[in-house]
C-alpha positions as a LaTeX table, in Angstrom:
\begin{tabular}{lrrr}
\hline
Residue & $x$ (\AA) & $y$ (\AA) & $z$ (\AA) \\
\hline
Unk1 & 0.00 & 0.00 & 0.00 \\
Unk2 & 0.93 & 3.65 & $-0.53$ \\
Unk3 & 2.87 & 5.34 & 2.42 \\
Unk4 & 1.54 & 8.31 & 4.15 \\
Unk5 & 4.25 & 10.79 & 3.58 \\
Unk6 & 3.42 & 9.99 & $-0.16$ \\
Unk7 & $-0.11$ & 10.86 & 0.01 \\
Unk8 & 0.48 & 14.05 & 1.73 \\
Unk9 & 1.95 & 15.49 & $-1.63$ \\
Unk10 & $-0.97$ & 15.64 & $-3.30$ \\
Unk11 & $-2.26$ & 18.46 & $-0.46$ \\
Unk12 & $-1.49$ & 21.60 & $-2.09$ \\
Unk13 & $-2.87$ & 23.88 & 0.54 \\
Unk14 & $-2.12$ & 22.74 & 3.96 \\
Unk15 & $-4.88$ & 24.05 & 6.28 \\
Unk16 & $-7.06$ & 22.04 & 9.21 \\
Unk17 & $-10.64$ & 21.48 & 8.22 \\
Unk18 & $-13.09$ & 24.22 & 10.07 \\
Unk19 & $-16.39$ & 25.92 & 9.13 \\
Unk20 & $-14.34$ & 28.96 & 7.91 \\
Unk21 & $-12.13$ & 27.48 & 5.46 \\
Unk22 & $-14.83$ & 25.07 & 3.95 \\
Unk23 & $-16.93$ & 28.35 & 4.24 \\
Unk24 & $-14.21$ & 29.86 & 1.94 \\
Unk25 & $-13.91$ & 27.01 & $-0.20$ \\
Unk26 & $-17.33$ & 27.14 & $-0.99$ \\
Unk27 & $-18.30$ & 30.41 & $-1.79$ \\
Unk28 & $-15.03$ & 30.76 & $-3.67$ \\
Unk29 & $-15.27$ & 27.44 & $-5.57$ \\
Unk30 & $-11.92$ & 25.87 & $-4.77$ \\
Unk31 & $-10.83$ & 23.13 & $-7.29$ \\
Unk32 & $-7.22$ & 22.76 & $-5.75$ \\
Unk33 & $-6.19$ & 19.29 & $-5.90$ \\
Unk34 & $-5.91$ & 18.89 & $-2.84$ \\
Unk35 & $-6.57$ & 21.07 & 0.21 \\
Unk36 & $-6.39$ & 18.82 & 3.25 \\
Unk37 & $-5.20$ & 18.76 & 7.04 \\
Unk38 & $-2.45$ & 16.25 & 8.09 \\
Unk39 & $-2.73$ & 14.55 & 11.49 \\
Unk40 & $-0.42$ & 11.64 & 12.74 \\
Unk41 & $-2.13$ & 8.76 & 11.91 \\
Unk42 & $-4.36$ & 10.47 & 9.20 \\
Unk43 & $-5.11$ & 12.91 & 6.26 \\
Unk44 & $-7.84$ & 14.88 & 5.50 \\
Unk45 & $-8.62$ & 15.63 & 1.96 \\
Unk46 & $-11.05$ & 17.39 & $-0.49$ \\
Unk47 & $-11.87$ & 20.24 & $-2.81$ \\
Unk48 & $-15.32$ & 21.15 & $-4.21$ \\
Unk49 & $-16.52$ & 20.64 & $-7.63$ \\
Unk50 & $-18.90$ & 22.80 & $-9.75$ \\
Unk51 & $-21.89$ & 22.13 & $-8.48$ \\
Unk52 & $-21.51$ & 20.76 & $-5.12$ \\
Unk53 & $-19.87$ & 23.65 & $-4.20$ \\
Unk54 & $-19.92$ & 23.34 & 0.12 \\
Unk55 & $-21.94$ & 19.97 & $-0.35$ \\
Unk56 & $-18.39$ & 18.44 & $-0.90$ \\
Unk57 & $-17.35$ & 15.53 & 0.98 \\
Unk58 & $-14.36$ & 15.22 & 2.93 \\
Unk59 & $-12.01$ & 11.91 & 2.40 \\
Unk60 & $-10.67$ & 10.71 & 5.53 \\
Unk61 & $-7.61$ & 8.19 & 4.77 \\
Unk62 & $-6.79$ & 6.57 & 8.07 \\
Unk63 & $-3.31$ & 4.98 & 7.90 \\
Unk64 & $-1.49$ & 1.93 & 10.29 \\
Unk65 & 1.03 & 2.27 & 12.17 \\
Unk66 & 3.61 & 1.74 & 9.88 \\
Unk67 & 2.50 & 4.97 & 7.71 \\
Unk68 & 0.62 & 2.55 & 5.28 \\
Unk69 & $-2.80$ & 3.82 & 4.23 \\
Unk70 & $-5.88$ & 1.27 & 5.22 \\
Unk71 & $-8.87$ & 2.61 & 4.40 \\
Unk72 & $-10.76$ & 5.42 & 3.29 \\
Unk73 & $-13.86$ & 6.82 & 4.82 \\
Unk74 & $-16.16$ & 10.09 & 3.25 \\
Unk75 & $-17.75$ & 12.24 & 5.96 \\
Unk76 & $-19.65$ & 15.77 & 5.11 \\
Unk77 & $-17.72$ & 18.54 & 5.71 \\
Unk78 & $-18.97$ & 21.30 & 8.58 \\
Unk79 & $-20.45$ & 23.77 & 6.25 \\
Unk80 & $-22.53$ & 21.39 & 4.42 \\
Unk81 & $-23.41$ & 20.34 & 8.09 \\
Unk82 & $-23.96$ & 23.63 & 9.31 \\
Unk83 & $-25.93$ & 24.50 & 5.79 \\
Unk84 & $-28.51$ & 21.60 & 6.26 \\
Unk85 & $-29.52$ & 22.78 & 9.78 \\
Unk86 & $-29.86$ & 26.39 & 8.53 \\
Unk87 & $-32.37$ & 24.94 & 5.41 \\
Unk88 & $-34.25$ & 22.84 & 8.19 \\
Unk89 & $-34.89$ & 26.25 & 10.56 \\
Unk90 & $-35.99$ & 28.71 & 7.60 \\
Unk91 & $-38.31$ & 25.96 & 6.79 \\
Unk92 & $-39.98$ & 26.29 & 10.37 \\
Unk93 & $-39.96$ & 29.82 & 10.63 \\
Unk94 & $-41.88$ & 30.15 & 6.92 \\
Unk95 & $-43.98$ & 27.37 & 8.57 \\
Unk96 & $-44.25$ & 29.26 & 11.84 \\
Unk97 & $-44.82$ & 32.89 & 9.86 \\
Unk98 & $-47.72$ & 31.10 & 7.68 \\
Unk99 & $-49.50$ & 29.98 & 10.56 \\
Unk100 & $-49.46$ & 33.20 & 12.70 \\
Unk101 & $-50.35$ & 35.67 & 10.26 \\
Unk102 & $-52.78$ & 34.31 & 7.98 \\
Unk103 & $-55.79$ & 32.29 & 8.62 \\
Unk104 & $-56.03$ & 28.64 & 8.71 \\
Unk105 & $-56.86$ & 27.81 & 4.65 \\
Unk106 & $-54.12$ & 29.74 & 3.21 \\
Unk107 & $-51.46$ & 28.62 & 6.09 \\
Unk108 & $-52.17$ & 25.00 & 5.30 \\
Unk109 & $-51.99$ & 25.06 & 1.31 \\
Unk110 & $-48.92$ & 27.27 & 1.96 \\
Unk111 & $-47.24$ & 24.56 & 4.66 \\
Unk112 & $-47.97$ & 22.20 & 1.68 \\
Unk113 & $-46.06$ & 24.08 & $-0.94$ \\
Unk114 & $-43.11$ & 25.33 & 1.03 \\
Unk115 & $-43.09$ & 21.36 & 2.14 \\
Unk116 & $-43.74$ & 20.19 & $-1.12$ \\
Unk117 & $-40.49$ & 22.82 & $-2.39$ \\
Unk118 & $-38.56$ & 21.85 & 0.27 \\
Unk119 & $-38.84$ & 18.27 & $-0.87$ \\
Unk120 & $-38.36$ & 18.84 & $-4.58$ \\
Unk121 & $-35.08$ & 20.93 & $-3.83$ \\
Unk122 & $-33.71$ & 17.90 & $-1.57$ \\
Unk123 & $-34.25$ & 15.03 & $-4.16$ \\
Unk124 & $-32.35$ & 17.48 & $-6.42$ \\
Unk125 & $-29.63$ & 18.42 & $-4.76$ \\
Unk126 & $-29.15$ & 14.89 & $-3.07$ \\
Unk127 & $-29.18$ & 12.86 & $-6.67$ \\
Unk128 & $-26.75$ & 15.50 & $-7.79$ \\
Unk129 & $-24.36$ & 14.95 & $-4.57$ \\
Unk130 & $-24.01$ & 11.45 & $-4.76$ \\
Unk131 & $-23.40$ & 11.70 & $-8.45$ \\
Unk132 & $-20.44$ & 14.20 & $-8.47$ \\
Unk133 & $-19.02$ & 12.75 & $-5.33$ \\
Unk134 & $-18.47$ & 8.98 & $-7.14$ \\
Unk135 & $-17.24$ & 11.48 & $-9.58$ \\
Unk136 & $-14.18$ & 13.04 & $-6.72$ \\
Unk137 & $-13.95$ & 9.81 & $-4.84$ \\
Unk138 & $-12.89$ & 7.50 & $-8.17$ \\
Unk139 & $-10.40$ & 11.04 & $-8.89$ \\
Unk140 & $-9.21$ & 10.23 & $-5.44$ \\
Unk141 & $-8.51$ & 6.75 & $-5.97$ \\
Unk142 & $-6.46$ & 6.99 & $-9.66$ \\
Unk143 & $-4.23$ & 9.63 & $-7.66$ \\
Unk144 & $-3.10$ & 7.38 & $-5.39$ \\
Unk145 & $-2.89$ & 4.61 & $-7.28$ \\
Unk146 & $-0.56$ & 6.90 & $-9.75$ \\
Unk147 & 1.85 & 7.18 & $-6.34$ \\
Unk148 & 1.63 & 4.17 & $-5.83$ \\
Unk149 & 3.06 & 2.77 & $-9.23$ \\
Unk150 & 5.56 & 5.81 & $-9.73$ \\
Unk151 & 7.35 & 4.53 & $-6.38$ \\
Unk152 & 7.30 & 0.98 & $-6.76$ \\
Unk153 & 7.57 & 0.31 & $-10.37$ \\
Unk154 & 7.14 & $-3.69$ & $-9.71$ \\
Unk155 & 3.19 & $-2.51$ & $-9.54$ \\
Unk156 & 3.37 & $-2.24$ & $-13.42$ \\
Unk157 & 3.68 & $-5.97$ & $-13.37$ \\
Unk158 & $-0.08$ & $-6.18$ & $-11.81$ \\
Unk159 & $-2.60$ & $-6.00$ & $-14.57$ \\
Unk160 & $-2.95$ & $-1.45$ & $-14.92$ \\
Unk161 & $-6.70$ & $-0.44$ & $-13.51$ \\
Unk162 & $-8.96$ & 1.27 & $-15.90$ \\
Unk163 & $-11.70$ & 3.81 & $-15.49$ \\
Unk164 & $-14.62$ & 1.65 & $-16.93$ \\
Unk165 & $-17.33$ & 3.83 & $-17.81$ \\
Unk166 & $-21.56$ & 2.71 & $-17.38$ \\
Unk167 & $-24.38$ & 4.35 & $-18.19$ \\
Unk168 & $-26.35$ & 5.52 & $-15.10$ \\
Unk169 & $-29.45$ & 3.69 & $-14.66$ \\
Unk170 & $-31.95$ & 6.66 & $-14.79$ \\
Unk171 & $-35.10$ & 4.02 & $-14.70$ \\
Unk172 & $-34.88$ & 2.58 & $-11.57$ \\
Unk173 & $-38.13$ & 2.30 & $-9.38$ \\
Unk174 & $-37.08$ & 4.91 & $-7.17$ \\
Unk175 & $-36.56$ & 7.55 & $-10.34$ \\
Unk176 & $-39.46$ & 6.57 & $-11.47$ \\
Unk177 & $-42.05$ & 6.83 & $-8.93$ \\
Unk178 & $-40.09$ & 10.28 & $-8.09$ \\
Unk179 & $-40.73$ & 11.50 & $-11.38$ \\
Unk180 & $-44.32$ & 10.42 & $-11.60$ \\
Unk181 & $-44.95$ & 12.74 & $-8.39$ \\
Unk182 & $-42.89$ & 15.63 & $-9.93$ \\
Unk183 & $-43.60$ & 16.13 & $-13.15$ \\
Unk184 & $-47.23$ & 16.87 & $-12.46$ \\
Unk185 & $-46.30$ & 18.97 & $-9.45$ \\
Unk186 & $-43.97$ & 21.25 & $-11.77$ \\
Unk187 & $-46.37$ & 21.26 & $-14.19$ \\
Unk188 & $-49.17$ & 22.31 & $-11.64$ \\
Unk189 & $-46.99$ & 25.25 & $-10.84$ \\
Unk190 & $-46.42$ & 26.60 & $-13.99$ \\
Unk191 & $-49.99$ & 26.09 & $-14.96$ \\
Unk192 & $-50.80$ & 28.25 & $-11.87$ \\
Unk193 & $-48.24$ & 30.51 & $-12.33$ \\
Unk194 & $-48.49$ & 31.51 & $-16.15$ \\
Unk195 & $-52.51$ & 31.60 & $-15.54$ \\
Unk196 & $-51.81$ & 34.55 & $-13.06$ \\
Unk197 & $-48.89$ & 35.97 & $-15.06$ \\
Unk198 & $-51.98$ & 35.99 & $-17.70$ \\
Unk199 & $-54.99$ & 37.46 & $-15.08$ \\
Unk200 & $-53.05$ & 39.57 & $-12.87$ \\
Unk201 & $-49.83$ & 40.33 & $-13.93$ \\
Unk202 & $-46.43$ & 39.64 & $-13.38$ \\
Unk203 & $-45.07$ & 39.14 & $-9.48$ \\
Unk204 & $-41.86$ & 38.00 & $-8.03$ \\
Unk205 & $-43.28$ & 34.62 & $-6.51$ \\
Unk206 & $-44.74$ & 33.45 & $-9.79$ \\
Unk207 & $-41.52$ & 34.35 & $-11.63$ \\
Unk208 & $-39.50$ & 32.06 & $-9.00$ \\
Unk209 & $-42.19$ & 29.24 & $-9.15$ \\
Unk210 & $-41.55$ & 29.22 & $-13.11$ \\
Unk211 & $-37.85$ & 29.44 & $-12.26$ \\
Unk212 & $-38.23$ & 26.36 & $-10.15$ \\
Unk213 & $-40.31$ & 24.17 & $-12.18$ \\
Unk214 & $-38.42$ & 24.52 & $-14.89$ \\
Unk215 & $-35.25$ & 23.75 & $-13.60$ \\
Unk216 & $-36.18$ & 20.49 & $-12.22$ \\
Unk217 & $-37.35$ & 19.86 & $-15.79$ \\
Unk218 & $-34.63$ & 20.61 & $-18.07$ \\
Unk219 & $-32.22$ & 19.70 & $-15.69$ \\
Unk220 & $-33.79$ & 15.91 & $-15.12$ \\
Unk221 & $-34.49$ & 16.02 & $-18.87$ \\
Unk222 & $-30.64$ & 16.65 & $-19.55$ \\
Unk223 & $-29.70$ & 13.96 & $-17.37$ \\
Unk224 & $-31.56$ & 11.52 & $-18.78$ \\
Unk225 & $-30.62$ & 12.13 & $-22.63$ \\
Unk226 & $-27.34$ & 13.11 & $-21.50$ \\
Unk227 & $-23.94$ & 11.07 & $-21.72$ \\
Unk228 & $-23.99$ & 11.05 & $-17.48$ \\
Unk229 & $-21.53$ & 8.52 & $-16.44$ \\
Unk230 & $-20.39$ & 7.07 & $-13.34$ \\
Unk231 & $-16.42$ & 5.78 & $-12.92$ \\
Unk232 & $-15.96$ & 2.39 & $-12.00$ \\
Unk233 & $-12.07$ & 0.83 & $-11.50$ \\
Unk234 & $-11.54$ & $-2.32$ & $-12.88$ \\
Unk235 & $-8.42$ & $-4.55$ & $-13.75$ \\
Unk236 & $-7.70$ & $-5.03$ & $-17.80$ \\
\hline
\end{tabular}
């Protein structure tokens, strides 16, 4: 197995991993290859992609006592942490505003949609997650297996590993059923929205519920038609 000291030269910035620097790395989309914190018996290692952005994952290689690496472990990083909690409250407090100020039918079909929205934007943004980060964890792997060859070149004997490609499977039951609930839901939405655009004019929460809908759409639509791939190793 690759040696620690050998790992740690793929950390280009040297920092420890706190809200503030994943904070930074975030908003100012950090592609460094790597930033990462270096412990004794462990590194820390990631960098955010283009659209996780703080949803990046942090790769924790653990390492015996000998300075051999054995294992590797993904963990969210604080921000994302810190990020989810934040979505979960503001979700609350547009519940909590709903039900205090306006009366009982217009709170309740307005819990429903922020729910509803809130439920949408999560089944996005967690297919798009695990996607990118099989995407940065198979990058992670072909580094150090590049080490690991150029300092022991009797690894060129053992058959070279290959980045196989597959198609995604974007008809499973769990697409789908998703799907069948919202399609019709984004649809709905724009139905409602261009209606009022059409009775009563333009206003900023129809413009954002077009905005929304559509999204989903195209973006879904993209995916499926798309050349999406996932990275699998394999031995040739």
């Amino acid at each position: 197995m690759v040696d620690k000291k050998d790992i740690e030269k793929l950390i280009v910035q040297n920092k420890k991993s706190t809200l503030k620097n994943h904070w930074n790395d975030a908003f100012f989309y950090n592609t460094t290859k790597y930033s990462g914190e270096i412990k004794p018996n462990e590194l820390l290692i990631w960098r955010s992609s283009h659209f996780l952005r703080g949803a990046y994952p942090i790769f924790r290689l653990t390492f015996d006592q000998n300075g051999k690496l054995n294992g590797i472990k993904t963990e969210k990083n604080p921000y994302y942490k810190l990020q989810k909690k934040i979505s979960i409250v503001l979700l609350i407090v547009f519940d909590l505003i709903l039900i205090f100020t306006t009366e009982f039918k217009p709170a309740f079909f307005g819990i429903i949609g922020i729910s509803l929205l809130g439920f949408f934007f999560y089944l996005l943004f967690f297919n798009v997650t695990k996607y990118e980060t099989k995407i940065l964890t198979e990058e992670l792997k072909e580094a150090i297996e590049k080490i690991e060859k150029e300092n022991k070149p009797e690894f060129e004997n053992i058959p070279k590993m290959e980045l196989k490609k597959e198609n995604i499977k974007e008809w499973t039951f769990t697409k789908i059923l998703t799907r069948l609930l919202l399609y019709p839901f984004c649809f709905f939405i724009l139905w409602i929205c261009i209606d009022g655009f059409l009775d009563d004019g333009m206003t900023l929460h129809r413009i954002i519920g077009i905005i929304i809908a559509l999204t989903y759409i195209v973006v879904d639509i993209l995916m499926v038609i798309g050349k999406n791939k996932k990275l699998q190793l394999r031995r040739i």
